């Protein structure tokens, strides 16, 4: 509970601090903006096809590196979505990759240029990866 309160305080402080600066104070702020921009739109689930795997190539490489090459499980895309502006333009992508094991789901976010922005590993001790500077 104490950790949850600390996390809440840190999150609230960071949000308030970001709003008080006219220009971004650090490079990580730019990454946060890229993440928000990539997910700022209507979520549209997409069918997982060969082109989805092509789009997710960098994410799949990262996943394999993190999970370990000796994993006995098959790595696959569990779900994929595009985020679209009101005009219908794709602003970002979210691709969930897993090997089917317990706590092995990782959500990857790509920007409109199909570049990795961030990943979130769902497990007992969640991890956030940043791919931008």
PDB file of C-alpha atoms in Angstrom, residues 14-89:
ATOM      1  CA  UNK A  14       5.257  14.607 -12.595  1.00  0.00           C
ATOM      2  CA  UNK A  15       1.965  15.583 -14.277  1.00  0.00           C
ATOM      3  CA  UNK A  16       1.811  18.879 -12.409  1.00  0.00           C
ATOM      4  CA  UNK A  17       5.485  19.591 -13.120  1.00  0.00           C
ATOM      5  CA  UNK A  18       5.003  18.984 -16.845  1.00  0.00           C
ATOM      6  CA  UNK A  19       2.104  21.421 -16.969  1.00  0.00           C
ATOM      7  CA  UNK A  20       4.167  24.173 -15.312  1.00  0.00           C
ATOM      8  CA  UNK A  21       6.866  24.294 -18.021  1.00  0.00           C
ATOM      9  CA  UNK A  22       6.381  26.097 -21.311  1.00  0.00           C
ATOM     10  CA  UNK A  23       9.048  23.955 -22.991  1.00  0.00           C
ATOM     11  CA  UNK A  24       9.901  20.312 -22.291  1.00  0.00           C
ATOM     12  CA  UNK A  25      12.531  20.133 -19.513  1.00  0.00           C
ATOM     13  CA  UNK A  26      14.030  16.768 -20.529  1.00  0.00           C
ATOM     14  CA  UNK A  27      14.211  14.266 -23.368  1.00  0.00           C
ATOM     15  CA  UNK A  28      11.926  11.873 -21.497  1.00  0.00           C
ATOM     16  CA  UNK A  29       9.149  14.464 -21.755  1.00  0.00           C
ATOM     17  CA  UNK A  30       9.410  14.173 -25.540  1.00  0.00           C
ATOM     18  CA  UNK A  31       9.016  10.400 -25.230  1.00  0.00           C
ATOM     19  CA  UNK A  32       5.922  10.856 -23.103  1.00  0.00           C
ATOM     20  CA  UNK A  33       4.465  13.212 -25.674  1.00  0.00           C
ATOM     21  CA  UNK A  34       5.187  10.703 -28.452  1.00  0.00           C
ATOM     22  CA  UNK A  35       3.438   7.985 -26.418  1.00  0.00           C
ATOM     23  CA  UNK A  36       0.374  10.163 -25.801  1.00  0.00           C
ATOM     24  CA  UNK A  37       0.246  11.209 -29.452  1.00  0.00           C
ATOM     25  CA  UNK A  38       0.458   7.601 -30.667  1.00  0.00           C
ATOM     26  CA  UNK A  39      -2.537   6.626 -28.531  1.00  0.00           C
ATOM     27  CA  UNK A  40      -4.544   9.813 -29.057  1.00  0.00           C
ATOM     28  CA  UNK A  41      -7.346   8.669 -31.264  1.00  0.00           C
ATOM     29  CA  UNK A  42     -10.002   6.076 -31.833  1.00  0.00           C
ATOM     30  CA  UNK A  43      -8.770   2.544 -31.178  1.00  0.00           C
ATOM     31  CA  UNK A  44      -9.503   0.202 -34.086  1.00  0.00           C
ATOM     32  CA  UNK A  45      -8.691  -3.488 -33.632  1.00  0.00           C
ATOM     33  CA  UNK A  46      -6.972  -4.965 -36.676  1.00  0.00           C
ATOM     34  CA  UNK A  47      -6.765  -8.510 -37.958  1.00  0.00           C
ATOM     35  CA  UNK A  48      -3.398 -10.143 -37.332  1.00  0.00           C
ATOM     36  CA  UNK A  49      -1.820 -10.927 -40.696  1.00  0.00           C
ATOM     37  CA  UNK A  50       1.613 -11.250 -42.238  1.00  0.00           C
ATOM     38  CA  UNK A  51       1.757  -7.446 -42.564  1.00  0.00           C
ATOM     39  CA  UNK A  52       1.065  -7.122 -38.819  1.00  0.00           C
ATOM     40  CA  UNK A  53       4.105  -9.288 -38.123  1.00  0.00           C
ATOM     41  CA  UNK A  54       6.133  -7.109 -40.518  1.00  0.00           C
ATOM     42  CA  UNK A  55       4.965  -3.969 -38.669  1.00  0.00           C
ATOM     43  CA  UNK A  56       5.902  -5.591 -35.359  1.00  0.00           C
ATOM     44  CA  UNK A  57       9.364  -6.830 -36.436  1.00  0.00           C
ATOM     45  CA  UNK A  58      11.319  -4.520 -34.083  1.00  0.00           C
ATOM     46  CA  UNK A  59       8.956  -5.284 -31.196  1.00  0.00           C
ATOM     47  CA  UNK A  60       9.288  -9.026 -31.796  1.00  0.00           C
ATOM     48  CA  UNK A  61      13.104  -8.725 -31.792  1.00  0.00           C
ATOM     49  CA  UNK A  62      12.992  -6.802 -28.510  1.00  0.00           C
ATOM     50  CA  UNK A  63      10.602  -9.330 -26.973  1.00  0.00           C
ATOM     51  CA  UNK A  64      12.832 -12.275 -27.951  1.00  0.00           C
ATOM     52  CA  UNK A  65      15.855 -10.508 -26.479  1.00  0.00           C
ATOM     53  CA  UNK A  66      14.065  -9.804 -23.183  1.00  0.00           C
ATOM     54  CA  UNK A  67      12.344 -13.184 -22.794  1.00  0.00           C
ATOM     55  CA  UNK A  68      15.474 -15.126 -23.714  1.00  0.00           C
ATOM     56  CA  UNK A  69      16.317 -17.131 -26.784  1.00  0.00           C
ATOM     57  CA  UNK A  70      15.952 -20.395 -24.891  1.00  0.00           C
ATOM     58  CA  UNK A  71      12.218 -19.945 -24.235  1.00  0.00           C
ATOM     59  CA  UNK A  72      10.412 -23.190 -25.091  1.00  0.00           C
ATOM     60  CA  UNK A  73       7.241 -21.307 -26.043  1.00  0.00           C
ATOM     61  CA  UNK A  74       6.182 -19.881 -29.388  1.00  0.00           C
ATOM     62  CA  UNK A  75       6.163 -16.085 -29.480  1.00  0.00           C
ATOM     63  CA  UNK A  76       3.126 -14.554 -31.171  1.00  0.00           C
ATOM     64  CA  UNK A  77       1.051 -11.386 -31.513  1.00  0.00           C
ATOM     65  CA  UNK A  78      -1.967 -11.644 -29.233  1.00  0.00           C
ATOM     66  CA  UNK A  79      -3.715  -8.483 -30.439  1.00  0.00           C
ATOM     67  CA  UNK A  80      -3.110  -5.413 -32.575  1.00  0.00           C
ATOM     68  CA  UNK A  81      -4.802  -2.054 -32.929  1.00  0.00           C
ATOM     69  CA  UNK A  82      -4.444   1.175 -34.841  1.00  0.00           C
ATOM     70  CA  UNK A  83      -5.255   4.546 -33.331  1.00  0.00           C
ATOM     71  CA  UNK A  84      -6.911   6.960 -35.774  1.00  0.00           C
ATOM     72  CA  UNK A  85      -7.511  10.690 -35.711  1.00  0.00           C
ATOM     73  CA  UNK A  86     -11.039  12.020 -36.360  1.00  0.00           C
ATOM     74  CA  UNK A  87      -9.977  12.462 -40.014  1.00  0.00           C
ATOM     75  CA  UNK A  88      -9.088   8.745 -40.218  1.00  0.00           C
ATOM     76  CA  UNK A  89      -5.294   9.161 -40.271  1.00  0.00           C
TER      77      UNK A  89
END
